[in-house]
Short mmCIF file of the C-alpha atoms (twelve columns), coordinates in Angstrom:
data_MODEL
# 
_entry.id   MODEL 
# 
loop_
_atom_site.group_PDB 
_atom_site.id 
_atom_site.type_symbol 
_atom_site.label_atom_id 
_atom_site.label_alt_id 
_atom_site.label_comp_id 
_atom_site.label_asym_id 
_atom_site.label_seq_id 
_atom_site.Cartn_x 
_atom_site.Cartn_y 
_atom_site.Cartn_z 
_atom_site.pdbx_PDB_model_num 
ATOM 1  C CA . MET A 1  107.053 -53.880 -88.920  1 
ATOM 2  C CA . SER A 2  107.459 -57.607 -89.175  1 
ATOM 3  C CA . GLU A 3  103.745 -58.384 -89.418  1 
ATOM 4  C CA . LEU A 4  101.023 -56.908 -91.557  1 
ATOM 5  C CA . PRO A 5  98.051  -55.479 -89.635  1 
ATOM 6  C CA . LEU A 6  95.062  -57.811 -89.573  1 
ATOM 7  C CA . GLN A 7  92.596  -54.932 -89.858  1 
ATOM 8  C CA . ASN A 8  93.862  -54.109 -93.332  1 
ATOM 9  C CA . ILE A 9  93.657  -57.740 -94.430  1 
ATOM 10 C CA . SER A 10 89.911  -58.057 -93.894  1 
ATOM 11 C CA . SER A 11 89.300  -54.595 -95.342  1 
ATOM 12 C CA . VAL A 12 91.278  -55.393 -98.473  1 
ATOM 13 C CA . LEU A 13 89.593  -58.748 -98.947  1 
ATOM 14 C CA . THR A 14 86.163  -57.182 -98.527  1 
ATOM 15 C CA . LEU A 15 87.110  -54.374 -100.902 1 
ATOM 16 C CA . SER A 16 88.476  -56.885 -103.382 1 
ATOM 17 C CA . ARG A 17 85.225  -58.874 -103.339 1 
ATOM 18 C CA . THR A 18 83.172  -55.703 -103.746 1 
ATOM 19 C CA . GLN A 19 85.283  -54.553 -106.678 1 
ATOM 20 C CA . LYS A 20 85.068  -58.015 -108.208 1 
ATOM 21 C CA . ASN A 21 81.265  -57.894 -108.118 1 
ATOM 22 C CA . GLN A 22 81.231  -54.394 -109.591 1 
ATOM 23 C CA . GLY A 23 83.756  -55.386 -112.241 1 
ATOM 24 C CA . SER A 24 81.657  -58.310 -113.417 1 
ATOM 25 C CA . ALA A 25 78.642  -56.019 -113.818 1 
ATOM 26 C CA . ILE A 26 80.723  -53.625 -115.900 1 
ATOM 27 C CA . THR A 27 82.189  -56.432 -117.992 1 
ATOM 28 C CA . THR A 28 78.780  -57.818 -118.918 1 
ATOM 29 C CA . SER A 29 77.596  -54.466 -120.244 1 
ATOM 30 C CA . GLY A 30 80.301  -54.302 -122.915 1 
ATOM 31 C CA . ALA A 31 81.981  -57.171 -124.741 1 
ATOM 32 C CA . ASP A 32 85.409  -55.527 -124.994 1 
ATOM 33 C CA . SER A 33 85.275  -52.937 -122.225 1 
ATOM 34 C CA . LYS A 34 88.628  -51.469 -121.301 1 
ATOM 35 C CA . PRO A 35 89.737  -50.667 -117.757 1 
ATOM 36 C CA . LYS A 36 89.005  -47.127 -116.652 1 
ATOM 37 C CA . LYS A 37 92.337  -46.720 -114.842 1 
ATOM 38 C CA . LYS A 38 95.964  -47.365 -115.662 1 
ATOM 39 C CA . ILE A 39 97.214  -50.608 -114.146 1 
ATOM 40 C CA . CYS A 40 99.699  -48.710 -111.975 1 
ATOM 41 C CA . CYS A 41 96.838  -46.804 -110.308 1 
ATOM 42 C CA . ALA A 42 94.422  -49.696 -109.842 1 
ATOM 43 C CA . CYS A 43 94.122  -51.520 -106.508 1 
ATOM 44 C CA . PRO A 44 96.449  -49.369 -104.397 1 
ATOM 45 C CA . ASP A 45 95.553  -51.184 -101.151 1 
ATOM 46 C CA . THR A 46 96.430  -54.677 -102.342 1 
ATOM 47 C CA . LYS A 47 99.459  -53.328 -104.176 1 
ATOM 48 C CA . LYS A 48 100.817 -51.736 -100.993 1 
ATOM 49 C CA . LEU A 49 100.286 -54.882 -98.911  1 
ATOM 50 C CA . ARG A 50 101.850 -57.043 -101.624 1 
ATOM 51 C CA . ASP A 51 104.885 -54.794 -101.983 1 
ATOM 52 C CA . GLU A 52 105.473 -54.483 -98.229  1 
ATOM 53 C CA . CYS A 53 105.261 -58.243 -97.799  1 
ATOM 54 C CA . ILE A 54 107.699 -58.920 -100.637 1 
ATOM 55 C CA . VAL A 55 110.229 -56.401 -99.286  1 
ATOM 56 C CA . GLU A 56 110.043 -57.789 -95.742  1 
ATOM 57 C CA . HIS A 57 109.569 -61.523 -96.343  1 
ATOM 58 C CA . GLY A 58 110.476 -62.289 -99.962  1 
ATOM 59 C CA . GLU A 59 108.239 -63.161 -102.886 1 
ATOM 60 C CA . SER A 60 107.801 -66.833 -101.998 1 
ATOM 61 C CA . ALA A 61 106.245 -65.971 -98.616  1 
ATOM 62 C CA . CYS A 62 103.682 -63.557 -100.079 1 
ATOM 63 C CA . SER A 63 101.704 -65.646 -102.537 1 
ATOM 64 C CA . LYS A 64 98.354  -64.830 -100.883 1 
ATOM 65 C CA . TRP A 65 98.984  -61.076 -101.291 1 
ATOM 66 C CA . ILE A 66 100.141 -61.516 -104.864 1 
ATOM 67 C CA . LYS A 67 96.993  -63.518 -105.660 1 
ATOM 68 C CA . ALA A 68 94.776  -60.957 -103.897 1 
ATOM 69 C CA . HIS A 69 96.309  -58.153 -105.972 1 
ATOM 70 C CA . LEU A 70 95.884  -60.091 -109.220 1 
ATOM 71 C CA . GLU A 71 92.230  -60.796 -108.373 1 
ATOM 72 C CA . CYS A 72 91.682  -57.108 -107.695 1 
ATOM 73 C CA . LEU A 73 93.295  -56.152 -111.009 1 
ATOM 74 C CA . ARG A 74 91.110  -58.674 -112.853 1 
ATOM 75 C CA . ALA A 75 88.037  -57.248 -111.128 1 
ATOM 76 C CA . GLU A 76 89.085  -53.826 -112.471 1 
ATOM 77 C CA . GLY A 77 89.113  -55.230 -115.992 1 
ATOM 78 C CA . PHE A 78 92.802  -55.980 -116.509 1 
ATOM 79 C CA . LYS A 79 93.820  -59.243 -118.125 1 
ATOM 80 C CA . VAL A 80 96.732  -60.379 -115.952 1 
# 
């Protein structure tokens, strides 16, 4: 498993964008709205891809997955 499947990449990016749009709608409705999930349970797809990449290739080679996961968490309402 040296490479990450490309199918999951586009799905995660699409999901991330969708969640980002939904998150901004939720954020505008309340000034200090809190996330509905715990941070450990949010964005399981990007978290899995990020973790697998870091284990296999090291943190420095996985910056795009780390950024994608952070964007997903922000879209869920977390301030990271």
